Coordinates of C-alpha atoms and ligand atoms in Angstrom, one line a residue:
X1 CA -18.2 27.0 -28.3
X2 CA -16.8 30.8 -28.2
X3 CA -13.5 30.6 -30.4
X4 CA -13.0 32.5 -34.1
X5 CA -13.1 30.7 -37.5
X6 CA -10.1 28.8 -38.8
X7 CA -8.2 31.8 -40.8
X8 CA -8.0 29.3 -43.6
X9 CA -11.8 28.0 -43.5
X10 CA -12.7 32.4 -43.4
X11 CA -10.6 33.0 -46.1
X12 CA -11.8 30.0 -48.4
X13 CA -15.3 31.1 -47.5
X14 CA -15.4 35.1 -48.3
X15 CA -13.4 34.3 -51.8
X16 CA -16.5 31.4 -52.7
X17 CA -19.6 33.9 -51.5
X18 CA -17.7 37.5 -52.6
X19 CA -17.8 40.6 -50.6
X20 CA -21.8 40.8 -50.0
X21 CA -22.3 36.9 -49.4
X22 CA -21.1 37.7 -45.8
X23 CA -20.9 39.8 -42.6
X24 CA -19.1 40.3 -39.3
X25 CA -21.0 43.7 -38.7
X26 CA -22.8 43.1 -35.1
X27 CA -25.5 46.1 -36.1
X28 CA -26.6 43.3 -39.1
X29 CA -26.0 40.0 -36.9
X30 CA -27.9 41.3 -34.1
X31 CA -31.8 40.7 -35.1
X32 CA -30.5 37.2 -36.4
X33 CA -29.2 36.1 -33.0
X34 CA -32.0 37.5 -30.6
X35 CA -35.3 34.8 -30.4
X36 CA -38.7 36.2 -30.9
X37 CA -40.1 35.5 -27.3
X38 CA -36.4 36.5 -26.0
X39 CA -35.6 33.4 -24.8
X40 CA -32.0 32.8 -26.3
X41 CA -29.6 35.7 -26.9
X42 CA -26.6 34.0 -29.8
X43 CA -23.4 34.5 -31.2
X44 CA -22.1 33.5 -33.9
X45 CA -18.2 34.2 -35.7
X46 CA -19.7 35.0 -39.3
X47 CA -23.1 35.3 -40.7
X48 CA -23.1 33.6 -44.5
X49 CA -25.9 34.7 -47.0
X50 CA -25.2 32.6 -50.2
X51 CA -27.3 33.1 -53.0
X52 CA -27.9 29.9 -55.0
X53 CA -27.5 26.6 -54.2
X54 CA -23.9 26.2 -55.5
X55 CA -22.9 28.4 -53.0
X56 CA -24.7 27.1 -50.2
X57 CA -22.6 23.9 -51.4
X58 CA -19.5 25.5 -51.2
X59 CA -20.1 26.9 -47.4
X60 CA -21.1 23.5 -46.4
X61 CA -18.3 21.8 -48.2
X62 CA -15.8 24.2 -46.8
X63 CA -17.0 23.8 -43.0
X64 CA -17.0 20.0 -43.7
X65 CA -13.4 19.9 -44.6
X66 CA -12.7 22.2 -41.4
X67 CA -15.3 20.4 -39.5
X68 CA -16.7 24.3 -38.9
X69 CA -20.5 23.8 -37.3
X70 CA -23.4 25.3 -39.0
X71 CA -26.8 27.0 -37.9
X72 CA -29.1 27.2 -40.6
X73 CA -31.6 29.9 -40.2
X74 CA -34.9 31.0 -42.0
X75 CA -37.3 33.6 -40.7
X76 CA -36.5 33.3 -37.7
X77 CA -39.6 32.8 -35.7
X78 CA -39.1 29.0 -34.6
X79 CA -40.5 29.1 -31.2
X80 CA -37.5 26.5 -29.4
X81 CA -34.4 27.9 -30.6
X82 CA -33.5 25.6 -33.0
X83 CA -32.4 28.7 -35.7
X84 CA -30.2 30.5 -32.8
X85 CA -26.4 29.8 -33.1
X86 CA -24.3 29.9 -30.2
X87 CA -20.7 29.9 -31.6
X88 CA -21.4 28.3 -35.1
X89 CA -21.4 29.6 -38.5
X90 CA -24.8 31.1 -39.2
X91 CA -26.3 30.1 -42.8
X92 CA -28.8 32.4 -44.0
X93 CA -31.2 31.6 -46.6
X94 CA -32.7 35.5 -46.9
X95 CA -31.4 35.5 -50.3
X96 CA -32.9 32.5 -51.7
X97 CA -36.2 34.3 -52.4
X98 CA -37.3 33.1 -55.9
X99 CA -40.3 31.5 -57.2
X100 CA -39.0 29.4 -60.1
X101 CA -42.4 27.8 -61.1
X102 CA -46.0 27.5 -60.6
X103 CA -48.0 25.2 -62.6
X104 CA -51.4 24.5 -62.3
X105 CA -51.6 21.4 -64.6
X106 CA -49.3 19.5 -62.2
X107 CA -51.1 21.5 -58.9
X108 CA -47.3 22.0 -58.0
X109 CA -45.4 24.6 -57.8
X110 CA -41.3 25.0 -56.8
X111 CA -40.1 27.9 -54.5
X112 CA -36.6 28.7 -52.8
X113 CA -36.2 27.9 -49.2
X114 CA -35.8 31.9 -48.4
X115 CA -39.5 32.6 -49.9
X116 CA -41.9 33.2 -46.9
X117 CA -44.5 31.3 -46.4
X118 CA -46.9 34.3 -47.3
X119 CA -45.1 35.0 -50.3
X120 CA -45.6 31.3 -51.8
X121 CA -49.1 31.4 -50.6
X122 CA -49.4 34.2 -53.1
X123 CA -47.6 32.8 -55.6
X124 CA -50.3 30.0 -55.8
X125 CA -53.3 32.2 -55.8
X126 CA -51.9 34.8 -58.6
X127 CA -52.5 31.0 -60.6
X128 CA -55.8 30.1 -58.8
X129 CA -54.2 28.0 -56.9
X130 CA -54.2 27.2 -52.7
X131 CA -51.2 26.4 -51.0
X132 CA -52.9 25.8 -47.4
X133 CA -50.1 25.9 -45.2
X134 CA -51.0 28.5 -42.8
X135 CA -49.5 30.3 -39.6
X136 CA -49.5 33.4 -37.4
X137 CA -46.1 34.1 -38.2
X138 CA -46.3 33.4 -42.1
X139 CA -45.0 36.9 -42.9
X140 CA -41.7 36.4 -41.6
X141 CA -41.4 32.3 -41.8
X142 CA -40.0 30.8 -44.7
X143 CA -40.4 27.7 -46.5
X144 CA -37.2 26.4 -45.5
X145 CA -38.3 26.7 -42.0
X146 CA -41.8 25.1 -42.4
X147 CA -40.4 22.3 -43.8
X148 CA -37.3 21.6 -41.7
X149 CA -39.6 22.4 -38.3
X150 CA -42.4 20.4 -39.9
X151 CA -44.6 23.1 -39.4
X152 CA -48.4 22.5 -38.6
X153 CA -50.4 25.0 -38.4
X154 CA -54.6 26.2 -38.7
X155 CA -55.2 23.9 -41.9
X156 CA -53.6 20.7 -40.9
X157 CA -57.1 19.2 -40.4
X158 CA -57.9 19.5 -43.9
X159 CA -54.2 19.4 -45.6
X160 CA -52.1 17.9 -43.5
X161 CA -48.8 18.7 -41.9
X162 CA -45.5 20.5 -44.2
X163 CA -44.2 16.6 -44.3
X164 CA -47.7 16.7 -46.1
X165 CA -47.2 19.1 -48.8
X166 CA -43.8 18.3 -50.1
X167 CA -43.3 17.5 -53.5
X168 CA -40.2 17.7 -53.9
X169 CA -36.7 19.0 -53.0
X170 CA -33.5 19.9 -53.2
X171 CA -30.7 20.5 -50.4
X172 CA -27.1 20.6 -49.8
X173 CA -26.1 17.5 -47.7
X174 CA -23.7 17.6 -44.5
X175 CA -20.6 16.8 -47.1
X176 CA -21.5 19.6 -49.3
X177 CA -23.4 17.4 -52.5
X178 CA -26.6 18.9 -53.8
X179 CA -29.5 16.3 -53.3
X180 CA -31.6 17.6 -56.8
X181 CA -35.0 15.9 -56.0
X182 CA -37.2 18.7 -57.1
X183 CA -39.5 15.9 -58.5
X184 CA -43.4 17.1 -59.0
X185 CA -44.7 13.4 -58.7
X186 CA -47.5 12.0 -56.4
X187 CA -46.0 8.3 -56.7
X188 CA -42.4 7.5 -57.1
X189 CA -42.3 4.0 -54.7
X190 CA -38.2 3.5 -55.3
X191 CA -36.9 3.0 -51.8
X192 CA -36.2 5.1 -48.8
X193 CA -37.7 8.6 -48.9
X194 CA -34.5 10.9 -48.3
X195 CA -36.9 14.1 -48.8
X196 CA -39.1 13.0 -46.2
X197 CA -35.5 12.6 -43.5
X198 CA -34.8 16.1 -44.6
X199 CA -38.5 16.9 -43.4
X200 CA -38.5 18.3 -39.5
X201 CA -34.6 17.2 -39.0
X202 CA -34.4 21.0 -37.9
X203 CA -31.3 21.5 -40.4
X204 CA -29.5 18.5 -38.7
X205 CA -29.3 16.9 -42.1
X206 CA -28.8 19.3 -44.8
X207 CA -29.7 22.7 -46.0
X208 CA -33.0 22.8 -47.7
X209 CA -32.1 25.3 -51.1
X210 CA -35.5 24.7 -52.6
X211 CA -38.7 22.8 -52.8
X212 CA -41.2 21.2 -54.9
X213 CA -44.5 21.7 -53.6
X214 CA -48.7 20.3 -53.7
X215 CA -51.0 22.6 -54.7
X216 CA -55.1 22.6 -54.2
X217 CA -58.1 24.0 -55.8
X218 CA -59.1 27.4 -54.5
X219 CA -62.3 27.3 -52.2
X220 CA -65.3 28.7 -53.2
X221 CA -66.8 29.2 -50.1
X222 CA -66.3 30.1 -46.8
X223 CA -67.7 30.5 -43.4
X224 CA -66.0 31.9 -40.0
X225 CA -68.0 31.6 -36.9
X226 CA -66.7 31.8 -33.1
X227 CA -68.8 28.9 -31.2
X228 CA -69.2 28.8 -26.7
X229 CA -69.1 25.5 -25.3
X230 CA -69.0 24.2 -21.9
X231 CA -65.9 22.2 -22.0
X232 CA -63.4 20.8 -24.7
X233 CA -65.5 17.7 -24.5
X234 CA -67.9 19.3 -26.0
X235 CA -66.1 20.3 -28.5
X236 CA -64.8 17.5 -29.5
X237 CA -68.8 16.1 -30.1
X238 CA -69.3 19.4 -32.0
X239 CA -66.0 18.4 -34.4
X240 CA -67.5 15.1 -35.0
X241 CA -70.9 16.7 -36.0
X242 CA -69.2 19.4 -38.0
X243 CA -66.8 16.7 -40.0
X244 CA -69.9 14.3 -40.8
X245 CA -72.2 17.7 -42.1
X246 CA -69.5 19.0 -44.7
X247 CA -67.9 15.0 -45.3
X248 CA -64.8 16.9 -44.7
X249 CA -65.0 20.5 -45.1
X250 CA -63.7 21.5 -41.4
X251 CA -60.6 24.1 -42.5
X252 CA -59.8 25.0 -39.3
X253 CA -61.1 24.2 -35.6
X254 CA -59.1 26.0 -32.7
X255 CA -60.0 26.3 -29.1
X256 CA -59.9 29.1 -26.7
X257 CA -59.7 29.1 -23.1
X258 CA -61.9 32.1 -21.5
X259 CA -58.8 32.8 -19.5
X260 CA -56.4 33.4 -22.4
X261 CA -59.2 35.4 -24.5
X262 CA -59.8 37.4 -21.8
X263 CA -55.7 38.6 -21.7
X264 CA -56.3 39.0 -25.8
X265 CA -58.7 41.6 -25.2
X266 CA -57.1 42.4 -22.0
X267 CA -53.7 43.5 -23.6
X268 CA -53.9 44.0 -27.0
X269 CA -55.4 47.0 -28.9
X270 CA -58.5 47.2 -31.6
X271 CA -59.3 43.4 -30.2
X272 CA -63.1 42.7 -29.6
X273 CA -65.0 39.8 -27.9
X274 CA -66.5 37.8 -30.7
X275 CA -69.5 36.6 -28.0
X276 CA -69.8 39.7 -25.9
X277 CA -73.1 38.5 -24.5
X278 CA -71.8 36.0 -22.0
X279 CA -68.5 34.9 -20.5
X280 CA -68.1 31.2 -21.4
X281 CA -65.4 28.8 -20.4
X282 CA -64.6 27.7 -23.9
X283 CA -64.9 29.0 -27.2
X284 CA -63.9 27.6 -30.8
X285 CA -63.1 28.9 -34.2
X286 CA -64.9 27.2 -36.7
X287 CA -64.3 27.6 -40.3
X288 CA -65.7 25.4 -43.2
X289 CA -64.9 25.6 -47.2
X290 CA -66.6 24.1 -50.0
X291 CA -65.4 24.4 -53.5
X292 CA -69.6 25.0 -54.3
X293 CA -70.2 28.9 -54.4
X294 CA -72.4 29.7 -51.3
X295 CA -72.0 25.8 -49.8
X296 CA -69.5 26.5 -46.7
X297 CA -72.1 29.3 -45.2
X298 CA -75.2 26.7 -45.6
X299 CA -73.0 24.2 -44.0
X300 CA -72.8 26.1 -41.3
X301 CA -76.4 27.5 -40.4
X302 CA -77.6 24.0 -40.4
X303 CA -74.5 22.7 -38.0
X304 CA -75.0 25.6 -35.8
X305 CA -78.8 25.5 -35.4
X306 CA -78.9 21.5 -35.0
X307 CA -76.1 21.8 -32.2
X308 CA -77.9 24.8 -30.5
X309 CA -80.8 22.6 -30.4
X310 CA -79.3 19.5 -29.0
X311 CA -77.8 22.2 -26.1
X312 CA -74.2 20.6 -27.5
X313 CA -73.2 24.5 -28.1
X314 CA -74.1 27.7 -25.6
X315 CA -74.0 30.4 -27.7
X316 CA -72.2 31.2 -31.3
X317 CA -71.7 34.1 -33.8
X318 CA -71.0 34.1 -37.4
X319 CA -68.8 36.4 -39.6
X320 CA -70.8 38.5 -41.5
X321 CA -68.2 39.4 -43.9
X322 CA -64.6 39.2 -44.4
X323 CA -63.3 41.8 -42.0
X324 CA -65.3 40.2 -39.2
X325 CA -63.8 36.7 -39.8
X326 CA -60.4 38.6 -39.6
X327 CA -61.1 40.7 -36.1
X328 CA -62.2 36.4 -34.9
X329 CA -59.1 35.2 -36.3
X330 CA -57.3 38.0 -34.5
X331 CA -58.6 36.9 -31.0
X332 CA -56.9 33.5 -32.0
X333 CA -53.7 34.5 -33.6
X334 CA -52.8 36.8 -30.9
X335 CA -53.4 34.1 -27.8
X336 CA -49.9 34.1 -27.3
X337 CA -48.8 37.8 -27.8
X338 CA -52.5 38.7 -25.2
X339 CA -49.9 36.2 -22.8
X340 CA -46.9 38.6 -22.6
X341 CA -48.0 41.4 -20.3
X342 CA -49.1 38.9 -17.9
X343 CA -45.6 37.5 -16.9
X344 CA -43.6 34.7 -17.2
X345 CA -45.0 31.2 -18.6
X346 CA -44.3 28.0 -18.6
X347 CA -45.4 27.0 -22.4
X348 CA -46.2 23.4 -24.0
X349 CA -46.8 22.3 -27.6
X350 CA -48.3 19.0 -26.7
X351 CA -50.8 16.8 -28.5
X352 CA -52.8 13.6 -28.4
X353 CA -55.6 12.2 -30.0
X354 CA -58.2 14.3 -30.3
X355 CA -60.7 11.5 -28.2
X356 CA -58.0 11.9 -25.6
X357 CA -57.5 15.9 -25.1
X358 CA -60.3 16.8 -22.7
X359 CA -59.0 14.1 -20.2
X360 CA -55.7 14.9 -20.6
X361 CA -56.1 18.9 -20.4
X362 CA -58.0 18.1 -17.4
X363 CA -55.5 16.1 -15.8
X364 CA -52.5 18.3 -16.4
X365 CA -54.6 21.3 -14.8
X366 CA -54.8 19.7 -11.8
X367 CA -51.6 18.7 -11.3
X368 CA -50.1 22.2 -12.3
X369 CA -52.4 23.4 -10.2
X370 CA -51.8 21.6 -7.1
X371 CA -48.0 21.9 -7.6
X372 CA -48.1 25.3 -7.9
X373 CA -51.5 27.1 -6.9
X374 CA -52.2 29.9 -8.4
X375 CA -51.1 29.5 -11.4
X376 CA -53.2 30.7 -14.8
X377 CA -54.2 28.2 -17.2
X378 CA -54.5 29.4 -20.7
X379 CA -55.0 26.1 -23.8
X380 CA -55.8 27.2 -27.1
X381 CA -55.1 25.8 -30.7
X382 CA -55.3 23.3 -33.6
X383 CA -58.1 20.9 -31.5
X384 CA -58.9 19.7 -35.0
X385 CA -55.9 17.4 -35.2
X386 CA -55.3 17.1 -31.1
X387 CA -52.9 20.0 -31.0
X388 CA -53.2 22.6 -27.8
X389 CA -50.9 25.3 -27.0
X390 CA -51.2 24.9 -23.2
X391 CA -49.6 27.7 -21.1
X392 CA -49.0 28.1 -17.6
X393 CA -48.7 31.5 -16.4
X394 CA -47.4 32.7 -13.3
X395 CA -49.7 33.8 -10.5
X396 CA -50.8 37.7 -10.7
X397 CA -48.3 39.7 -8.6
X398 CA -45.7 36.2 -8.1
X399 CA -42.1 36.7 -8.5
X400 CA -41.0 36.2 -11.6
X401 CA -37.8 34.8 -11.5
X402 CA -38.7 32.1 -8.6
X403 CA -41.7 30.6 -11.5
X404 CA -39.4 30.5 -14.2
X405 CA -36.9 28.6 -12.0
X406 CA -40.0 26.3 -11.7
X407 CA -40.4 25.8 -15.3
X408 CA -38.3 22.6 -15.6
X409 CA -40.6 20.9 -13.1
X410 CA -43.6 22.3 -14.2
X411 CA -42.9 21.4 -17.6
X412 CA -42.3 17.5 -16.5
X413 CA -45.4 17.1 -14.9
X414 CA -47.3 18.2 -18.0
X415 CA -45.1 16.0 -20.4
X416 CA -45.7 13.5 -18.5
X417 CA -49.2 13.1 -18.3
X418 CA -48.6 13.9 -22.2
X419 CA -46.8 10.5 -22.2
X420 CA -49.5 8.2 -20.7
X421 CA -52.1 9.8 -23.0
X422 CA -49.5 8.5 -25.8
X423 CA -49.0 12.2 -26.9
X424 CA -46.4 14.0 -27.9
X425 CA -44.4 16.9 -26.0
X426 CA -43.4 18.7 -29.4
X427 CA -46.3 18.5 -31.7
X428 CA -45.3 21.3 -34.0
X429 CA -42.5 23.0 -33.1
X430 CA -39.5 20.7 -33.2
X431 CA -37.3 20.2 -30.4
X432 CA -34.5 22.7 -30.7
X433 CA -32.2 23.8 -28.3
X434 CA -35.2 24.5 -26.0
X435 CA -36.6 20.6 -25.8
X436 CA -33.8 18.3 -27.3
X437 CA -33.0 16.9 -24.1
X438 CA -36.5 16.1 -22.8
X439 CA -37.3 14.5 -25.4
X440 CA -34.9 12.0 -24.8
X441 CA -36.9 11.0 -21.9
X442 CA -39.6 10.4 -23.6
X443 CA -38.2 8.5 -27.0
X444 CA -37.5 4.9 -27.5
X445 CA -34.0 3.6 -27.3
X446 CA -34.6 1.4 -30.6
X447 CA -35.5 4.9 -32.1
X448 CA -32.5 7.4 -30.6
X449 CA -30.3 4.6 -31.8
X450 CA -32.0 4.8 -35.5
X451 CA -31.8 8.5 -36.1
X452 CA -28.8 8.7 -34.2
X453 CA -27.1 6.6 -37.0
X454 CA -28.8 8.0 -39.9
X455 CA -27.3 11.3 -38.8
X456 CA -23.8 9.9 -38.2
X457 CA -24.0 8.6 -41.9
X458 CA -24.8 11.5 -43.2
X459 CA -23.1 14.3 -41.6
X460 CA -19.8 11.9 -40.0
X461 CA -18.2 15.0 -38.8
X462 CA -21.2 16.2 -36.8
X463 CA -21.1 19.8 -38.6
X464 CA -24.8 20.3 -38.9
X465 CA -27.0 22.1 -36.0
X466 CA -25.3 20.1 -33.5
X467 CA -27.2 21.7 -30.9
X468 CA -30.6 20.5 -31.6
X469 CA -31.9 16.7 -31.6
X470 CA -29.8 14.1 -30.2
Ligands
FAD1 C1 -46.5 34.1 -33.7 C2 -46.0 32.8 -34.1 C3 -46.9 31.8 -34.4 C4 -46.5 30.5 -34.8 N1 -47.4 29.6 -35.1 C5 -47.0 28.4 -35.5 C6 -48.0 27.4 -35.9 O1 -49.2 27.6 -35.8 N2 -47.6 26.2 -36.3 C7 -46.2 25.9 -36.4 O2 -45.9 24.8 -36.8 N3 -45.3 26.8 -36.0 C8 -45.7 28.0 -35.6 N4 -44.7 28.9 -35.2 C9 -43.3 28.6 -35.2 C10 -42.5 29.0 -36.5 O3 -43.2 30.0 -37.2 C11 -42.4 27.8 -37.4 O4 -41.5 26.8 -36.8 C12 -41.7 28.0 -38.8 O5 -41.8 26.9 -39.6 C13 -40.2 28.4 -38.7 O6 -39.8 29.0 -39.9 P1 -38.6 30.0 -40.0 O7 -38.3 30.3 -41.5 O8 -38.8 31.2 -39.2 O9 -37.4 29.1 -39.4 P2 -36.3 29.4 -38.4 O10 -36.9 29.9 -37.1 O11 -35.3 30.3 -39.0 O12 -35.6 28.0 -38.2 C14 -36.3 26.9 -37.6 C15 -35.5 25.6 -37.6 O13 -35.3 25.2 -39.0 C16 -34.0 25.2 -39.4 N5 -33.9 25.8 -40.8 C17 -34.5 26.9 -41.2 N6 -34.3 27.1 -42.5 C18 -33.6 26.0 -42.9 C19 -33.2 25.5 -44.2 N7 -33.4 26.2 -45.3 N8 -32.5 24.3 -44.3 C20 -32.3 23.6 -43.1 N9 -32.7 24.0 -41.9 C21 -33.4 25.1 -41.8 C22 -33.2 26.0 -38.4 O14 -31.9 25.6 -38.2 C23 -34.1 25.8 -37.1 O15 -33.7 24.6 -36.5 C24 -45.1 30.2 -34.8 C25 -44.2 31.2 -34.5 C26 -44.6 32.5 -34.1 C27 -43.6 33.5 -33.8

């Protein structure tokens, strides 16, 4: 789609928002339509910013009437393009920024969909309250985006997913009506769950306005350490130990190849090797809580020194105070951005269960290797909950535009290992413009026929992201 707005549909549009609701001006649109890894490049007739919900319901009700297709957009940091509009009207929620209410008797608290995720992080603790969703991109992402993306995340061991930590919402539907479910409840069992549709539909459904969200008791405790082991199977034996030491205080549990640590401290400045001693395959960020002062660090010692003694771990080093758990956390956070200097990649979100990822990142190494030697194997991420960031990049010196014309069958070969290990292909990302169509591939009929008619009964006209899903 390439064509101009109905003159009509414009005109009804500028008189509902006023003269700063929108913009033509390309030196504004441009950051909106250009994807953070540079993958899509967009365009898009007018760029809408409304700034309550009632105007968000009179864009959406307008473009229903003209049958005028939407992007919705957050932060944009969604990693598969999802949030990038290529001839359709592009909904902004940037000015949807307020927190309308935190309270700490009903561990809830409701935020606008153009808050960011750090922002309603902070809102909680200003009331001694954790909201745990946590990301690398957090500064720019918003809460809109988390929960239409479903995001996932360093905590989801503990917390759960964004489908996890909804309350509440409320969102202008495809016909323009406002859904008002800001409920705060924990149990409200009266039929289907139309908050939990809106959840990872990728704006296909509705535009999330605002959201009622669970709240969690600050930790009081806390202990970072960066742990070498042989291979992921190992880890895996070390999650088990470190689960059944706290009874559930594992925050976060990510894996590192040595390959993709090594381009961390490679490529990007004021980085340092947590184990500088010894260059191990595998490493893992470890971090337990407790809500006991002084509980989270004990945890650790003992899980470290038992595992060290057993031979389960090689080697391991523990923050010794807050800005050394950061510079750790950097190494991991910046896996993909250490990536970027290297050349082009081919880059899967894929998960399984957690028994199951050794064998299956095993498995999908071989094969990438074999179909195209030379390649660079980097996996890191959420191990915890059986979700690995596994990145393919081209061989040193290889030309880069005969591997990225590779990716497509690169790509297949690890989705479908994916497949038989009854994983998933998109674990936290969504599908997007980027992976839409391969997922097809990979869904059941019964279910493409399901959400393809809960998505013609809600938006008949097909006006929402019609890009993304199927
Ligand atoms: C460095 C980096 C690290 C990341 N790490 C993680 C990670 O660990 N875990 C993870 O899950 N993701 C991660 N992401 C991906 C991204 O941050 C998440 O997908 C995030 O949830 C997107 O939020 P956003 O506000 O930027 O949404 P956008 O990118 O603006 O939009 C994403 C999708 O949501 C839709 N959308 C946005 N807002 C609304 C709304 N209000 N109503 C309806 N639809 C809407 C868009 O149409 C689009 O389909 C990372 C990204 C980067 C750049």
């Amino acid at each position: 789609m390439n064509a101009p707005l109905p003159a009509d549909a414009l005109s009804k549009l500028k008189a509902v928002l006023g003269p700063d609701g929108w913009s033509e001006d390309p030196d504004r649109l441009a950051p909106k339509l250009a994807e953070w890894r540079g993958r899509w490049q967009g365009w898009t007739p007018l760029l809408v910013t409304p700034r309550t919900v009632e105007e968000v319901s009179g864009v959406v009700s307008i473009c229903a009437e003209h049958g005028v297709p939407i992007v919705p957009q957050g932060g944009n940091t969604g990693l598969v393009g999802g949030q990038i509009p290529e001839g359709e009207l592009l909904l902004s929620m940037e000015k949807m920024r307020a927190v309308r209410d935190v309270n700490p008797a009903d561990d809830a608290m409701v935020v606008e969909a153009g808050v960011t995720l750090l922002e309603a992080q902070a809102a909680a603790a200003a009331q001694d309250r954790l909201f745990p969703l946590s990301l690398a991109a957090e500064g720019t992402a918003t809460v809109g985006g988390n929960i239409s993306t479903n995001a996932g995340g360093v905590a989801v061991l503990r917390y759960g997913m964004m489908r996890d930590l909804v309350l509440g919402l409320e969102a202008v539907l495809p016909n323009g009506e406002v859904f008002r479910g800001l409920k705060r409840l924990r149990k409200d069992n009266t039929g289907y769950d139309l908050k939990q549709l809106l959840i990872g539909a990728e704006g296909t459904l509705g535009v999330v306005t605002a959201a009622s969200l669970k709240l969690f008791p600050v930790m009081r405790s806390r202990a970072t350490a960066v742990v070498a082991v042989e291979d992921p199977a190992k880890a895996v034996a070390l999650l088990m130990r470190a689960k059944a030491e706290t009874g559930g205080g594992v925050d976060a549990f990510e894996i590192m190849s040595r390959l993709g640590t090594q381009m961390v401290l490679r490529n990007i400045p004021g980085t340092r090797d947590p184990l500088p001693g010894g260059a191990y395959p595998w490493t893992v960020l470890v971090e337990l809580a407790s809500g006991e002062p002084r509980a989270a660090e004990a945890a650790m010692e003992r899980l470290l020194a038992a595992a060290l003694e057993d031979r389960l771990i090689l080697d391991a080093a523990v923050a010794q105070s807050e800005q050394q758990a950061r510079d750790f956390w950097r190494v991991r956070e910046d896996q993909s951005a250490g990536q970027k200097p290297e050349g082009a990649g081919w880059k899967h979100d894929i998960s399984a269960p957690v028994s199951q990822v050794p064998a299956m990142l095993a498995e999908a190494t071989a094969a990438v290797e074999r179909f195209h030697p030379g390649v660079r194997v980097t996996a890191f991420g959420h191990l915890g909950d059986g979700n690995i960031h596994y990145d393919v990049i081209m061989p040193q010196g290889a030309d880069r535009a005969a591997f990225e014309a590779l990716r497509d069958e690169g790509s297949r070969i690890v989705h479908d290992i994916v497949a038989r290990y009854e994983g998933s292909i998109s674990a936290e990302h969504g599908l997007g413009r980027m992976k839409s169509a391969e997922a097809l591939r990979y869904k059941q009929p019964a279910q493409v026929e399901a959400m393809r008619a809960i998505r013609r009964a809600l938006d008949p006209k097909g006006i929402m992201n019609p890009a993304v899903l199927f």
